[in-house]
mmCIF file of N, CA and C in Angstrom:
data_model
loop_
_atom_site.group_PDB
_atom_site.id
_atom_site.type_symbol
_atom_site.label_atom_id
_atom_site.label_comp_id
_atom_site.label_asym_id
_atom_site.label_seq_id
_atom_site.Cartn_x
_atom_site.Cartn_y
_atom_site.Cartn_z
ATOM 1 N N THR D 1 -80.993 111.560 -97.783
ATOM 2 C CA THR D 1 -80.486 112.382 -96.707
ATOM 3 C C THR D 1 -79.055 111.959 -96.421
ATOM 4 N N ALA D 2 -78.169 112.938 -96.372
ATOM 5 C CA ALA D 2 -76.760 112.640 -96.103
ATOM 6 C C ALA D 2 -76.278 113.494 -94.942
ATOM 7 N N GLY D 3 -75.248 113.031 -94.317
ATOM 8 C CA GLY D 3 -74.600 113.766 -93.247
ATOM 9 C C GLY D 3 -73.107 113.511 -93.313
ATOM 10 N N PHE D 4 -72.374 114.253 -92.543
ATOM 11 C CA PHE D 4 -70.927 114.124 -92.550
ATOM 12 C C PHE D 4 -70.424 113.881 -91.137
ATOM 13 N N ILE D 5 -69.339 113.131 -91.038
ATOM 14 C CA ILE D 5 -68.673 112.921 -89.762
ATOM 15 C C ILE D 5 -67.183 113.167 -89.998
ATOM 16 N N ARG D 6 -66.605 114.010 -89.137
ATOM 17 C CA ARG D 6 -65.168 114.293 -89.203
ATOM 18 C C ARG D 6 -64.503 113.683 -87.984
ATOM 19 N N PHE D 7 -63.335 113.103 -88.195
ATOM 20 C CA PHE D 7 -62.619 112.471 -87.097
ATOM 21 C C PHE D 7 -61.138 112.400 -87.429
ATOM 22 N N ILE D 8 -60.342 112.147 -86.413
ATOM 23 C CA ILE D 8 -58.902 111.955 -86.593
ATOM 24 C C ILE D 8 -58.600 110.482 -86.354
ATOM 25 N N ALA D 9 -58.099 109.821 -87.370
ATOM 26 C CA ALA D 9 -57.744 108.404 -87.267
ATOM 27 C C ALA D 9 -56.324 108.298 -86.712
ATOM 28 N N PRO D 10 -56.142 107.512 -85.655
ATOM 29 C CA PRO D 10 -54.805 107.365 -85.077
ATOM 30 C C PRO D 10 -53.860 106.551 -85.958
ATOM 31 N N ALA D 11 -54.425 105.770 -86.877
ATOM 32 C CA ALA D 11 -53.620 104.933 -87.765
ATOM 33 C C ALA D 11 -54.428 104.649 -89.025
ATOM 34 N N ALA D 12 -53.751 104.214 -90.062
ATOM 35 C CA ALA D 12 -54.446 103.773 -91.271
ATOM 36 C C ALA D 12 -55.157 102.462 -90.959
ATOM 37 N N GLY D 13 -56.262 102.223 -91.633
ATOM 38 C CA GLY D 13 -56.943 100.956 -91.430
ATOM 39 C C GLY D 13 -58.393 100.987 -91.823
ATOM 40 N N ARG D 14 -59.092 99.937 -91.447
ATOM 41 C CA ARG D 14 -60.504 99.767 -91.754
ATOM 42 C C ARG D 14 -61.341 100.604 -90.798
ATOM 43 N N CYS D 15 -62.193 101.447 -91.360
ATOM 44 C CA CYS D 15 -63.080 102.310 -90.579
ATOM 45 C C CYS D 15 -64.513 101.836 -90.768
ATOM 46 N N GLU D 16 -65.202 101.641 -89.641
ATOM 47 C CA GLU D 16 -66.623 101.293 -89.681
ATOM 48 C C GLU D 16 -67.404 102.310 -88.871
ATOM 49 N N VAL D 17 -68.561 102.702 -89.397
ATOM 50 C CA VAL D 17 -69.500 103.540 -88.662
ATOM 51 C C VAL D 17 -70.783 102.734 -88.551
ATOM 52 N N ARG D 18 -71.171 102.440 -87.299
ATOM 53 C CA ARG D 18 -72.342 101.600 -87.031
ATOM 54 C C ARG D 18 -73.400 102.386 -86.274
ATOM 55 N N LEU D 19 -74.660 102.073 -86.560
ATOM 56 C CA LEU D 19 -75.787 102.664 -85.830
ATOM 57 C C LEU D 19 -76.509 101.570 -85.069
ATOM 58 N N TYR D 20 -76.850 101.884 -83.807
ATOM 59 C CA TYR D 20 -77.600 100.977 -82.946
ATOM 60 C C TYR D 20 -78.864 101.667 -82.476
ATOM 61 N N ASP D 21 -79.938 100.905 -82.310
ATOM 62 C CA ASP D 21 -81.168 101.481 -81.771
ATOM 63 C C ASP D 21 -81.084 101.536 -80.243
ATOM 64 N N ALA D 22 -82.157 102.013 -79.617
ATOM 65 C CA ALA D 22 -82.158 102.207 -78.157
ATOM 66 C C ALA D 22 -82.013 100.905 -77.375
ATOM 67 N N THR D 23 -82.324 99.780 -78.005
ATOM 68 C CA THR D 23 -82.198 98.493 -77.319
ATOM 69 C C THR D 23 -80.842 97.829 -77.556
ATOM 70 N N GLY D 24 -79.976 98.502 -78.329
ATOM 71 C CA GLY D 24 -78.639 97.969 -78.572
ATOM 72 C C GLY D 24 -78.503 97.101 -79.803
ATOM 73 N N ASN D 25 -79.562 96.994 -80.590
ATOM 74 C CA ASN D 25 -79.488 96.217 -81.832
ATOM 75 C C ASN D 25 -78.878 97.054 -82.943
ATOM 76 N N ARG D 26 -77.945 96.459 -83.681
ATOM 77 C CA ARG D 26 -77.355 97.193 -84.804
ATOM 78 C C ARG D 26 -78.393 97.295 -85.911
ATOM 79 N N VAL D 27 -78.622 98.524 -86.378
ATOM 80 C CA VAL D 27 -79.613 98.744 -87.428
ATOM 81 C C VAL D 27 -78.957 99.050 -88.770
ATOM 82 N N ALA D 28 -77.699 99.482 -88.754
ATOM 83 C CA ALA D 28 -77.033 99.806 -90.022
ATOM 84 C C ALA D 28 -75.532 99.927 -89.823
ATOM 85 N N THR D 29 -74.813 99.629 -90.885
ATOM 86 C CA THR D 29 -73.399 99.972 -90.988
ATOM 87 C C THR D 29 -73.325 101.031 -92.073
ATOM 88 N N LEU D 30 -73.019 102.262 -91.679
ATOM 89 C CA LEU D 30 -73.056 103.393 -92.607
ATOM 90 C C LEU D 30 -71.765 103.551 -93.396
ATOM 91 N N ALA D 31 -70.675 102.991 -92.899
ATOM 92 C CA ALA D 31 -69.396 103.060 -93.613
ATOM 93 C C ALA D 31 -68.586 101.826 -93.253
ATOM 94 N N ASN D 32 -67.833 101.359 -94.215
ATOM 95 C CA ASN D 32 -66.890 100.264 -94.015
ATOM 96 C C ASN D 32 -65.822 100.456 -95.084
ATOM 97 N N ILE D 33 -64.877 101.336 -94.788
ATOM 98 C CA ILE D 33 -63.894 101.762 -95.789
ATOM 99 C C ILE D 33 -62.494 101.811 -95.188
ATOM 100 N N GLN D 34 -61.519 101.942 -96.044
ATOM 101 C CA GLN D 34 -60.131 102.123 -95.632
ATOM 102 C C GLN D 34 -59.877 103.620 -95.463
ATOM 103 N N VAL D 35 -59.219 104.011 -94.351
ATOM 104 C CA VAL D 35 -58.865 105.418 -94.126
ATOM 105 C C VAL D 35 -57.370 105.540 -93.858
ATOM 106 N N GLU D 36 -56.871 106.738 -94.049
ATOM 107 C CA GLU D 36 -55.480 107.068 -93.764
ATOM 108 C C GLU D 36 -55.403 107.723 -92.388
ATOM 109 N N PRO D 37 -54.221 107.702 -91.766
ATOM 110 C CA PRO D 37 -54.097 108.374 -90.468
ATOM 111 C C PRO D 37 -54.282 109.879 -90.626
ATOM 112 N N GLY D 38 -54.764 110.515 -89.566
ATOM 113 C CA GLY D 38 -55.003 111.951 -89.587
ATOM 114 C C GLY D 38 -56.470 112.265 -89.777
ATOM 115 N N GLU D 39 -56.745 113.498 -90.182
ATOM 116 C CA GLU D 39 -58.128 113.969 -90.299
ATOM 117 C C GLU D 39 -58.824 113.346 -91.496
ATOM 118 N N ASN D 40 -60.031 112.872 -91.266
ATOM 119 C CA ASN D 40 -60.863 112.263 -92.303
ATOM 120 C C ASN D 40 -62.267 112.830 -92.202
ATOM 121 N N THR D 41 -62.953 112.917 -93.331
ATOM 122 C CA THR D 41 -64.361 113.300 -93.379
ATOM 123 C C THR D 41 -65.095 112.254 -94.198
ATOM 124 N N LEU D 42 -66.140 111.696 -93.619
ATOM 125 C CA LEU D 42 -66.954 110.704 -94.316
ATOM 126 C C LEU D 42 -68.333 111.282 -94.601
ATOM 127 N N LYS D 43 -68.834 111.040 -95.796
ATOM 128 C CA LYS D 43 -70.215 111.371 -96.131
ATOM 129 C C LYS D 43 -71.034 110.116 -95.886
ATOM 130 N N LEU D 44 -72.053 110.241 -95.041
ATOM 131 C CA LEU D 44 -72.881 109.100 -94.664
ATOM 132 C C LEU D 44 -74.283 109.245 -95.242
ATOM 133 N N ASP D 45 -74.831 108.153 -95.729
ATOM 134 C CA ASP D 45 -76.164 108.134 -96.323
ATOM 135 C C ASP D 45 -77.173 107.642 -95.284
ATOM 136 N N PHE D 46 -78.083 108.530 -94.894
ATOM 137 C CA PHE D 46 -79.109 108.198 -93.900
ATOM 138 C C PHE D 46 -80.470 107.951 -94.543
ATOM 139 N N SER D 47 -80.531 107.829 -95.863
ATOM 140 C CA SER D 47 -81.820 107.744 -96.551
ATOM 141 C C SER D 47 -82.618 106.498 -96.166
ATOM 142 N N ASN D 48 -81.959 105.420 -95.793
ATOM 143 C CA ASN D 48 -82.676 104.201 -95.413
ATOM 144 C C ASN D 48 -82.876 104.072 -93.908
ATOM 145 N N ILE D 49 -82.564 105.128 -93.171
ATOM 146 C CA ILE D 49 -82.690 105.119 -91.709
ATOM 147 C C ILE D 49 -83.955 105.864 -91.318
ATOM 148 N N ARG D 50 -84.774 105.236 -90.478
ATOM 149 C CA ARG D 50 -86.004 105.879 -90.003
ATOM 150 C C ARG D 50 -85.676 106.967 -88.992
ATOM 151 N N ASN D 51 -86.578 107.921 -88.845
ATOM 152 C CA ASN D 51 -86.412 108.951 -87.825
ATOM 153 C C ASN D 51 -86.321 108.300 -86.456
ATOM 154 N N GLY D 52 -85.465 108.845 -85.599
ATOM 155 C CA GLY D 52 -85.336 108.309 -84.259
ATOM 156 C C GLY D 52 -84.006 108.673 -83.636
ATOM 157 N N VAL D 53 -83.769 108.119 -82.459
ATOM 158 C CA VAL D 53 -82.534 108.351 -81.713
ATOM 159 C C VAL D 53 -81.697 107.077 -81.804
ATOM 160 N N TYR D 54 -80.434 107.244 -82.124
ATOM 161 C CA TYR D 54 -79.535 106.112 -82.324
ATOM 162 C C TYR D 54 -78.230 106.348 -81.573
ATOM 163 N N ILE D 55 -77.516 105.266 -81.357
ATOM 164 C CA ILE D 55 -76.146 105.337 -80.869
ATOM 165 C C ILE D 55 -75.253 105.114 -82.086
ATOM 166 N N CYS D 56 -74.306 106.030 -82.294
ATOM 167 C CA CYS D 56 -73.381 105.962 -83.415
ATOM 168 C C CYS D 56 -72.013 105.549 -82.874
ATOM 169 N N GLU D 57 -71.425 104.535 -83.479
ATOM 170 C CA GLU D 57 -70.124 104.027 -83.047
ATOM 171 C C GLU D 57 -69.165 104.076 -84.235
ATOM 172 N N LEU D 58 -67.975 104.633 -84.014
ATOM 173 C CA LEU D 58 -66.946 104.685 -85.044
ATOM 174 C C LEU D 58 -65.773 103.831 -84.588
ATOM 175 N N LEU D 59 -65.369 102.887 -85.428
ATOM 176 C CA LEU D 59 -64.257 101.993 -85.104
ATOM 177 C C LEU D 59 -63.178 102.100 -86.177
ATOM 178 N N ILE D 60 -61.930 102.026 -85.760
ATOM 179 C CA ILE D 60 -60.810 101.933 -86.683
ATOM 180 C C ILE D 60 -60.049 100.671 -86.309
ATOM 181 N N ASN D 61 -59.895 99.766 -87.262
ATOM 182 C CA ASN D 61 -59.243 98.477 -87.008
ATOM 183 C C ASN D 61 -59.854 97.788 -85.785
ATOM 184 N N SER D 62 -61.186 97.819 -85.712
ATOM 185 C CA SER D 62 -61.977 97.196 -84.639
ATOM 186 C C SER D 62 -61.812 97.857 -83.278
ATOM 187 N N GLU D 63 -61.112 98.992 -83.207
ATOM 188 C CA GLU D 63 -60.964 99.728 -81.946
ATOM 189 C C GLU D 63 -61.936 100.904 -81.934
ATOM 190 N N ARG D 64 -62.730 100.981 -80.863
ATOM 191 C CA ARG D 64 -63.717 102.059 -80.753
ATOM 192 C C ARG D 64 -63.004 103.397 -80.597
ATOM 193 N N ILE D 65 -63.310 104.321 -81.509
ATOM 194 C CA ILE D 65 -62.724 105.658 -81.499
ATOM 195 C C ILE D 65 -63.721 106.674 -80.938
ATOM 196 N N PHE D 66 -64.999 106.453 -81.230
ATOM 197 C CA PHE D 66 -66.034 107.411 -80.825
ATOM 198 C C PHE D 66 -67.354 106.683 -80.657
ATOM 199 N N VAL D 67 -68.121 107.113 -79.652
ATOM 200 C CA VAL D 67 -69.510 106.679 -79.471
ATOM 201 C C VAL D 67 -70.301 107.923 -79.104
ATOM 202 N N GLY D 68 -71.423 108.116 -79.766
ATOM 203 C CA GLY D 68 -72.251 109.278 -79.456
ATOM 204 C C GLY D 68 -73.686 109.057 -79.885
ATOM 205 N N ARG D 69 -74.527 109.988 -79.518
ATOM 206 C CA ARG D 69 -75.952 109.907 -79.852
ATOM 207 C C ARG D 69 -76.200 110.638 -81.161
ATOM 208 N N LEU D 70 -77.029 110.054 -81.997
ATOM 209 C CA LEU D 70 -77.407 110.646 -83.273
ATOM 210 C C LEU D 70 -78.922 110.695 -83.321
ATOM 211 N N ILE D 71 -79.454 111.842 -83.673
ATOM 212 C CA ILE D 71 -80.910 111.999 -83.804
ATOM 213 C C ILE D 71 -81.212 112.276 -85.271
ATOM 214 N N LYS D 72 -82.017 111.416 -85.871
ATOM 215 C CA LYS D 72 -82.395 111.611 -87.265
ATOM 216 C C LYS D 72 -83.821 112.119 -87.324
ATOM 217 N N THR D 73 -83.988 113.251 -87.997
ATOM 218 C CA THR D 73 -85.308 113.822 -88.211
ATOM 219 C C THR D 73 -85.404 114.259 -89.668
ATOM 220 N N ASN D 74 -86.618 114.351 -90.146
ATOM 221 C CA ASN D 74 -86.820 114.931 -91.495
ATOM 222 C C ASN D 74 -86.657 116.421 -91.389
ATOM 223 N N THR D 75 -85.942 116.992 -92.342
ATOM 224 C CA THR D 75 -85.775 118.441 -92.381
ATOM 225 C C THR D 75 -86.292 118.941 -93.717
ATOM 226 N N PRO D 76 -86.906 120.111 -93.727
ATOM 227 C CA PRO D 76 -87.399 120.638 -95.000
ATOM 228 C C PRO D 76 -86.232 121.006 -95.920
ATOM 229 N N ASP D 77 -86.437 120.835 -97.212
ATOM 230 C CA ASP D 77 -85.390 121.171 -98.198
ATOM 231 C C ASP D 77 -85.239 122.650 -98.389
#
């Protein structure tokens, strides 16, 4: 299962996308890559993530750019 996230990076640098469970424990780092400033699209692999509700955090150079809720469910093909 894959998904995409689009964002605007304020500067070039290290981009991390982290998932946390409802208790605040980090369950996965979905991306840890170098990005360029401006619009970026990342393809994220959710195949090892169980169904549930998560907090998704996007950081660029360790600065939080976005935090939001992500719901993973099985969808029919």
